[in-house]
mmCIF file of C-alpha atoms in Angstrom:
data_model
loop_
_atom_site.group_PDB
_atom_site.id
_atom_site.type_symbol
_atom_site.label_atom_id
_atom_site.label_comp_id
_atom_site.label_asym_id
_atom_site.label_seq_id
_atom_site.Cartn_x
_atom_site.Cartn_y
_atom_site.Cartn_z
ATOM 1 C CA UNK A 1 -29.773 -5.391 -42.258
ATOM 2 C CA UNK A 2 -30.325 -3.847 -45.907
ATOM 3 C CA UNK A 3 -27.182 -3.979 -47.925
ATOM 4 C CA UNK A 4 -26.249 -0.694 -49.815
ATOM 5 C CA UNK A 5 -23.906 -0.274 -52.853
ATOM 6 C CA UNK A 6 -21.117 2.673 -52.657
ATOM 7 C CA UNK A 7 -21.207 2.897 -56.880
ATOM 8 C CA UNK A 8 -18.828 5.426 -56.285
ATOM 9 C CA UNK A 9 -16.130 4.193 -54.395
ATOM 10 C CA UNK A 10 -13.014 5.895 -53.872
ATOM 11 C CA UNK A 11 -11.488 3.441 -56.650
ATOM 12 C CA UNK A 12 -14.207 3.704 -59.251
ATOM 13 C CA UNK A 13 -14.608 7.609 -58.789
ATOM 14 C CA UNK A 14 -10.989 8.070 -59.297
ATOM 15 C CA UNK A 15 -11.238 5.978 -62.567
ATOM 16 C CA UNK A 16 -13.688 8.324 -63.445
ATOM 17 C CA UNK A 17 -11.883 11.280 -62.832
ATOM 18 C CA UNK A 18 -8.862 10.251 -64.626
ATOM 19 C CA UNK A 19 -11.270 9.211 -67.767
ATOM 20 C CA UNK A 20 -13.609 12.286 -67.613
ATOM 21 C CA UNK A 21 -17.033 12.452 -68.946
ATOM 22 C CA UNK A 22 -17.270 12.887 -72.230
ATOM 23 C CA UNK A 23 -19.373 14.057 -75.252
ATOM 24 C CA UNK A 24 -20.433 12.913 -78.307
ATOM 25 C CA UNK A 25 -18.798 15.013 -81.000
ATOM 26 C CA UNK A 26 -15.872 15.488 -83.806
ATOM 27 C CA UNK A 27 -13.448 15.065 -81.271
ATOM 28 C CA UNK A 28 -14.713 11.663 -79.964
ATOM 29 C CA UNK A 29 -14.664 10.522 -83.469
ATOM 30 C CA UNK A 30 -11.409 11.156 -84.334
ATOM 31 C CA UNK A 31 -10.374 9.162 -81.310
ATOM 32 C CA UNK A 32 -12.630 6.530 -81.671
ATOM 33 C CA UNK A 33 -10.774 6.345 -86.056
ATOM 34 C CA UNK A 34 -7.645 6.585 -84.209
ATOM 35 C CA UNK A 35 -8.103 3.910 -82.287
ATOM 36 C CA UNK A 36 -9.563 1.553 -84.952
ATOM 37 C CA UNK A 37 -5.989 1.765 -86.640
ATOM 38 C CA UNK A 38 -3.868 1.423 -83.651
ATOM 39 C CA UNK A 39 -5.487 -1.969 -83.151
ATOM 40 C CA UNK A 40 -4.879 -2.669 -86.276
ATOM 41 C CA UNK A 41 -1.150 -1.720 -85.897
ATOM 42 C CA UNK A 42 -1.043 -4.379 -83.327
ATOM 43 C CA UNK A 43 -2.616 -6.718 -85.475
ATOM 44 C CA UNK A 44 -0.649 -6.482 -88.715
ATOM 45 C CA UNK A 45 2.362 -6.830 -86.065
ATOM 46 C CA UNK A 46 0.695 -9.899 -84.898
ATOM 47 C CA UNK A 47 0.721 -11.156 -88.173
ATOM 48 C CA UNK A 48 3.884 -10.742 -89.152
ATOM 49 C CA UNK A 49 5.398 -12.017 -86.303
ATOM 50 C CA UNK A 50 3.305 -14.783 -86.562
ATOM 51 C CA UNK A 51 4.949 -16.039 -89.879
ATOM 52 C CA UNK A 52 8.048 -15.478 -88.578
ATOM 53 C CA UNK A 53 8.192 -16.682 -85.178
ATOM 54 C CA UNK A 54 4.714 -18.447 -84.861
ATOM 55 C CA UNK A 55 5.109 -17.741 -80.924
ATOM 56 C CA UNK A 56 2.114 -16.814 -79.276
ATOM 57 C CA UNK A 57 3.842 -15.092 -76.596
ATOM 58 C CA UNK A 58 5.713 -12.663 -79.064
ATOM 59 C CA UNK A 59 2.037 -12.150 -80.866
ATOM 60 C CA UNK A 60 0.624 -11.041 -77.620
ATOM 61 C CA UNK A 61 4.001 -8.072 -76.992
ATOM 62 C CA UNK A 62 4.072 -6.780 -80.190
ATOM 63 C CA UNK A 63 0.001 -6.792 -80.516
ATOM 64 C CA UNK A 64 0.272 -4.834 -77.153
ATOM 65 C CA UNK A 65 1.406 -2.241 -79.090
ATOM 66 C CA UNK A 66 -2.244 -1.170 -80.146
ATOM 67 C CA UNK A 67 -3.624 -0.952 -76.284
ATOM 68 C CA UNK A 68 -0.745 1.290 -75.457
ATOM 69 C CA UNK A 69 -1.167 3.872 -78.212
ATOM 70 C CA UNK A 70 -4.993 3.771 -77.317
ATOM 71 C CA UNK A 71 -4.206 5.036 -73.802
ATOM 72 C CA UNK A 72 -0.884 7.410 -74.425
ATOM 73 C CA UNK A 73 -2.576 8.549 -78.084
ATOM 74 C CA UNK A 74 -5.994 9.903 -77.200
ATOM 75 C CA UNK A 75 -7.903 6.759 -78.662
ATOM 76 C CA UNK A 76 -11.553 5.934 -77.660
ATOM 77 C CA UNK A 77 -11.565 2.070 -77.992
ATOM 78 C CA UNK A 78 -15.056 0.477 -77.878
ATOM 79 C CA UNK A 79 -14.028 -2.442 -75.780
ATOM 80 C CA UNK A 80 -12.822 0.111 -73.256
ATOM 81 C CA UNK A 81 -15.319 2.034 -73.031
ATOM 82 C CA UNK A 82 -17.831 -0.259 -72.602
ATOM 83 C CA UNK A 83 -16.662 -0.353 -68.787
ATOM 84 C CA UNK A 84 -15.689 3.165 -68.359
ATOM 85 C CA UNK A 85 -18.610 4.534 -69.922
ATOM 86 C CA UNK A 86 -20.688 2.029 -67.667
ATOM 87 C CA UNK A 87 -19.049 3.568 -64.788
ATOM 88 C CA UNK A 88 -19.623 7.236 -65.509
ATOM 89 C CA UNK A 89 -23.193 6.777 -65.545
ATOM 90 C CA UNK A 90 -23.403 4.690 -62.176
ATOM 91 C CA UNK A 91 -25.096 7.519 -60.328
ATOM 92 C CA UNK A 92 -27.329 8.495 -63.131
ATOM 93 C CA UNK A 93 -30.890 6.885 -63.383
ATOM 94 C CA UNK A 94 -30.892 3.717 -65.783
ATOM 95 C CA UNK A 95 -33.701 5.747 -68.174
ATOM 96 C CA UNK A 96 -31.636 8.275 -68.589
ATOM 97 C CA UNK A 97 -28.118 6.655 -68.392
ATOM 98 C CA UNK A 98 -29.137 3.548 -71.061
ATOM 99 C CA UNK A 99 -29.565 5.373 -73.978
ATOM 100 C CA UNK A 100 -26.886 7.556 -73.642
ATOM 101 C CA UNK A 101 -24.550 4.381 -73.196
ATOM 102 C CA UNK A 102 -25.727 2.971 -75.945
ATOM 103 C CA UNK A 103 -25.099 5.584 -78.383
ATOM 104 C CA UNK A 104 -22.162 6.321 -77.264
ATOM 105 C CA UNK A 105 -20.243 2.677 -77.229
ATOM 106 C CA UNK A 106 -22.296 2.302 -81.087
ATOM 107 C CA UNK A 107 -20.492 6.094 -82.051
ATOM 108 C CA UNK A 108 -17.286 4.596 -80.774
ATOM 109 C CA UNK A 109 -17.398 1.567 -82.402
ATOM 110 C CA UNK A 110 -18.607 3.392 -85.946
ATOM 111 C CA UNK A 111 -15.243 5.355 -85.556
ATOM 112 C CA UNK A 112 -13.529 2.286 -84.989
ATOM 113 C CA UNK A 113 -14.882 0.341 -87.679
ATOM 114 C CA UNK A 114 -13.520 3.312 -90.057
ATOM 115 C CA UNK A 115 -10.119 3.676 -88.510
ATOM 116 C CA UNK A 116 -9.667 -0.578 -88.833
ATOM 117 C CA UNK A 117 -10.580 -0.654 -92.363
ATOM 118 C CA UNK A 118 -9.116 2.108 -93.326
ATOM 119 C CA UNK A 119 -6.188 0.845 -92.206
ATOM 120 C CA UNK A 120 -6.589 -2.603 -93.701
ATOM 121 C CA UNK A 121 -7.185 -1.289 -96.828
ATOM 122 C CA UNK A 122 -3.793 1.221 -96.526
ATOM 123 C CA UNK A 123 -1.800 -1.980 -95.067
ATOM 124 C CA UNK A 124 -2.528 -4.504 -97.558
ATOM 125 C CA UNK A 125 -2.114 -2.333 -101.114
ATOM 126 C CA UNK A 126 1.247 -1.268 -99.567
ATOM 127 C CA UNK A 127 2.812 -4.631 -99.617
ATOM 128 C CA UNK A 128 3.737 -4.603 -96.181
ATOM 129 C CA UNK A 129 2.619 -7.803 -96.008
ATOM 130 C CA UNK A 130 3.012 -9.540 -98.998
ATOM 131 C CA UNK A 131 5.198 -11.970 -97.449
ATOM 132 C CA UNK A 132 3.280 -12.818 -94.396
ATOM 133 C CA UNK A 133 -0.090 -13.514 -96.633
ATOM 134 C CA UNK A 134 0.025 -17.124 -95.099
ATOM 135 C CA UNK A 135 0.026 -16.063 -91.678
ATOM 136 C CA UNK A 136 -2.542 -14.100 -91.990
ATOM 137 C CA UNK A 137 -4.774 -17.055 -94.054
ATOM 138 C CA UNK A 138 -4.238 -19.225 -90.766
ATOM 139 C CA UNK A 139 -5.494 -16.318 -88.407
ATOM 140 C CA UNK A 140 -8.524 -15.299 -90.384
ATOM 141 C CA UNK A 141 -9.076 -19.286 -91.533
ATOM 142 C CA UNK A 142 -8.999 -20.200 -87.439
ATOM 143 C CA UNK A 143 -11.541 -17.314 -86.457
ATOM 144 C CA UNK A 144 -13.933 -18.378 -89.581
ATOM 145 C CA UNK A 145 -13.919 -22.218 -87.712
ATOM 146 C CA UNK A 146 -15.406 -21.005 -84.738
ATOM 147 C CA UNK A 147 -18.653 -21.718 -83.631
ATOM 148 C CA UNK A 148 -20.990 -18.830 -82.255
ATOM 149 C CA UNK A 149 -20.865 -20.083 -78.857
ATOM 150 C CA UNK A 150 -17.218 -19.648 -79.090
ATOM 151 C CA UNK A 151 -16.814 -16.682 -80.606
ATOM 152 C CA UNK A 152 -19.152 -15.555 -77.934
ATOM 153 C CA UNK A 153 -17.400 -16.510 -74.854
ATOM 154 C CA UNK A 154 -13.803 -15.771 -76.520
ATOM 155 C CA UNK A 155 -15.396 -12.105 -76.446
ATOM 156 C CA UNK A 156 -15.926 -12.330 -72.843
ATOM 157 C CA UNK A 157 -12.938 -14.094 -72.403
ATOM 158 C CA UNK A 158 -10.902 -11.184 -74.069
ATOM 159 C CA UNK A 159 -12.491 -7.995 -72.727
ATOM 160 C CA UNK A 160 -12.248 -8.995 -69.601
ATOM 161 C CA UNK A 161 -8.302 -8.806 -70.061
ATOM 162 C CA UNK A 162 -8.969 -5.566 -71.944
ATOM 163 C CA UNK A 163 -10.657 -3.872 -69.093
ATOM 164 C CA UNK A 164 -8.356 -5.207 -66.895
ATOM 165 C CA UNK A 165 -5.566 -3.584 -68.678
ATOM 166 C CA UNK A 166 -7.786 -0.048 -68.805
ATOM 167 C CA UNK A 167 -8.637 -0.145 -65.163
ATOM 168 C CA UNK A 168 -5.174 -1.192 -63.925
ATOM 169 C CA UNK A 169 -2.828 1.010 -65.693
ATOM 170 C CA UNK A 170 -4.794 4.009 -64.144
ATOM 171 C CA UNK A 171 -3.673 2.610 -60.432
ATOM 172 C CA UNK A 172 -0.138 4.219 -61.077
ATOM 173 C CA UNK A 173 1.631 7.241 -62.443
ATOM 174 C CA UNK A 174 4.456 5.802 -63.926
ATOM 175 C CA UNK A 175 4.810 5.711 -67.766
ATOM 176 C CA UNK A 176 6.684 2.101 -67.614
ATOM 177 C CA UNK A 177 4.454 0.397 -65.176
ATOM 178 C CA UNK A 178 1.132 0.817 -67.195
ATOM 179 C CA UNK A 179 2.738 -0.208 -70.393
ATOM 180 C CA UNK A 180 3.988 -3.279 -68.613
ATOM 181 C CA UNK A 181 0.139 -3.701 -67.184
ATOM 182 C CA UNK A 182 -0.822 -3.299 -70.787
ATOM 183 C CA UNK A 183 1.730 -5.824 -71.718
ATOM 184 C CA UNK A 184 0.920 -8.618 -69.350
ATOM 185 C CA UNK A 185 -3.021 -8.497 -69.705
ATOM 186 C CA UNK A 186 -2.555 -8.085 -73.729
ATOM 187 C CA UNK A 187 -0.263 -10.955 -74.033
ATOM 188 C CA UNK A 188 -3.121 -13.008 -71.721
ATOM 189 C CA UNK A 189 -6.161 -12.576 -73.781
ATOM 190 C CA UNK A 190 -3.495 -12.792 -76.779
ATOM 191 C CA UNK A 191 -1.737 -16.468 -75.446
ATOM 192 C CA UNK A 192 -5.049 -18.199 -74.176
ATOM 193 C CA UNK A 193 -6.457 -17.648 -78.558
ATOM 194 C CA UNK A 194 -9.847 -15.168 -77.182
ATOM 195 C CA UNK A 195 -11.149 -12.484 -80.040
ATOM 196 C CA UNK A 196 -11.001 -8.642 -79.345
ATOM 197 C CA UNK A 197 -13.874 -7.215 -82.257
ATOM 198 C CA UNK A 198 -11.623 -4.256 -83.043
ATOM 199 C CA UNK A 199 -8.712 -6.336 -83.472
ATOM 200 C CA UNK A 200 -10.996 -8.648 -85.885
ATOM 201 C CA UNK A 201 -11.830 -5.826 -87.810
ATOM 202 C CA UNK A 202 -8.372 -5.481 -89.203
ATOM 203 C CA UNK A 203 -7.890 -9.593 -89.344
ATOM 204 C CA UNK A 204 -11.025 -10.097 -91.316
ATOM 205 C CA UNK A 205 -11.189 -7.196 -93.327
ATOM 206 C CA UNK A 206 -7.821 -8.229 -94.855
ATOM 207 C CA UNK A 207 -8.571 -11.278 -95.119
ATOM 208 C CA UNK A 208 -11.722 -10.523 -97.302
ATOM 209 C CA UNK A 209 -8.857 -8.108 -99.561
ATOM 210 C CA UNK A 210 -7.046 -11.281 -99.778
ATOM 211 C CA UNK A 211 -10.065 -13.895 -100.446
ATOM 212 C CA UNK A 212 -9.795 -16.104 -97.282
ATOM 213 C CA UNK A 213 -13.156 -14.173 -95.709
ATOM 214 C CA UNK A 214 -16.172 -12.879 -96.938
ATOM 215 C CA UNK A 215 -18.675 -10.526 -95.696
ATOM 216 C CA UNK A 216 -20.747 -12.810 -94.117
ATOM 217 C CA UNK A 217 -17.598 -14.160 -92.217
ATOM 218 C CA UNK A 218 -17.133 -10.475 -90.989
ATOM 219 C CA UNK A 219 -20.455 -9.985 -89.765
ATOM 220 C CA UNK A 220 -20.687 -13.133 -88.094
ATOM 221 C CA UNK A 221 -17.380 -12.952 -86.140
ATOM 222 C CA UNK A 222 -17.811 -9.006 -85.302
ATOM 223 C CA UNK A 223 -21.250 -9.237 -84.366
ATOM 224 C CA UNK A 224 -21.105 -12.280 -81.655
ATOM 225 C CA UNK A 225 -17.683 -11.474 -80.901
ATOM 226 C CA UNK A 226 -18.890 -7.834 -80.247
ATOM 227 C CA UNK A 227 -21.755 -8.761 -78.016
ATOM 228 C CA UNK A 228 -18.978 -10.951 -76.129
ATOM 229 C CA UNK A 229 -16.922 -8.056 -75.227
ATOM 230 C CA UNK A 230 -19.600 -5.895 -74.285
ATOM 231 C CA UNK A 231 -20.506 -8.434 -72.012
ATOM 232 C CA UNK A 232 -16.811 -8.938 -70.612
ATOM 233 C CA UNK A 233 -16.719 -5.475 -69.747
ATOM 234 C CA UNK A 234 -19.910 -5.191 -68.139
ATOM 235 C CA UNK A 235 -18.825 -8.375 -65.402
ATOM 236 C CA UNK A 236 -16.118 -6.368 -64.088
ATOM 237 C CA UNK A 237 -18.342 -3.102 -63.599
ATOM 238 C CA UNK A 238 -20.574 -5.369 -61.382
ATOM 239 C CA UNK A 239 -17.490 -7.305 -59.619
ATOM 240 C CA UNK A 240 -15.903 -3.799 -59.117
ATOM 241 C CA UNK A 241 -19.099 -2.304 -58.190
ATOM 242 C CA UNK A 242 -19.985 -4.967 -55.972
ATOM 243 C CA UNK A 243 -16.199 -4.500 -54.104
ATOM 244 C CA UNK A 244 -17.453 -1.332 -53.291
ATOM 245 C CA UNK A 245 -20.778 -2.874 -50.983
ATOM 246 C CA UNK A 246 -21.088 -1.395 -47.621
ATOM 247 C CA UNK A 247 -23.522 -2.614 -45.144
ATOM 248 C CA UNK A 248 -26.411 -0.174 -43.707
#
């Protein structure tokens, strides 16, 4: 008895109505900026309440912050979209689908790199946190210890809870329960130490303003981190995917 796959399910065609198809342009840009520096809202939150409270719990809420201003604030996160894009193009033939993937999660992430730096640069000649420069020493010094491996499967690790977050919060209509979804999967990946790229963006680019990080240590934690997340976020299109197998 062959074994067919339903790619478009009545779960994972409603997630792509509610997400729409979209195109590269000015507009996806903008989003893709905005999103950079919402992250990085949530992570210069992180680290302030890290000097204060030093609570992972209370990193992962007010880091939450970033995820919910992607989804209510027209943001196109990379680590996102790297499932819902993968889902749009389910029905589409692979030659044809690939590269239009690709270019689209490396547009996204371009726009993200600009809106995180950006607003790394902004946050730390402000002064804003001139008294949490310690805390954010131990963050950036902690990520630069990591090996590759685990930088790698931190990645998975986090976009996993990312996509989770993005797929869930479209199950209901209500305002408060997606930002508690967003909450709860933000303060997971947050708790159990895994890396989000976009969020490292902001960590490591101020801590190369503030000379705990280099360029090198930028690369090397984006690039492995990246390829982590990308990977994270392609599982659950295949475990979601694969919920939707019907037999013949």
């Amino acid at each position: 008895m062959d074994v067919k796959i339903n790619m478009l399910g009545e779960n994972i065609q409603s997630f792509i109505d509610l997400n729409g198809v979209k195109k590269i342009n000015l507009q996806m840009l903008i989003g893709a900026i905005l999103a950079g520096a919402y992250i990085g809202f949530g992570s210069v939150m992180m680290v302030i309440a890290n000097q204060v409270l030093a609570n992972p719990i209370m990193n992962g809420f007010v880091f939450s912050l970033g995820l919910i201003l992607v989804v209510f604030a027209c943001g196109e996160l990379a680590t996102g979209s790297m499932m819902s894009y993968a889902f749009k193009n389910v029905n589409v033939k692979w030659t044809t689908a690939l590269p239009r993937y690709l270019l689209i999660i490396l547009f996204i992430t371009f726009g993200n790199l600009i809106g995180g730096m950006a607003w790394s640069v902004l946050a730390y000649y402000s002064g804003i946190l001139n008294s949490s420069m310690a805390s954010l020493d131990k963050i950036v010094i902690a990520k630069n210890n990591l090996d590759l491996l685990q930088l790698f499967l931190r990645g998975i690790i986090c976009n996993i809870f990312v996509c989770l977050a993005i797929w869930t919060q479209t199950r209901t209509n209500s305002p408060i329960a997606k930002i508690i979804l967003i909450i709860f999967c933000v303060m997971g990946f947050v708790m159990i130490g895994s890396s989000h790229s976009i969020a490292d963006v902001t960590f490591l680019t101020l801590g190369m303003l503030h000379g705990s990080a280099n360029f090198v240590d930028f690369l090397r934690d984006f690039s492995f981190v990246f390829i982590g997340n990308w990977l994270g976020g392609l599982i659950l299109v295949l475990a979601f995917t694969a919920l939707n197998c019907r037999k013949a």
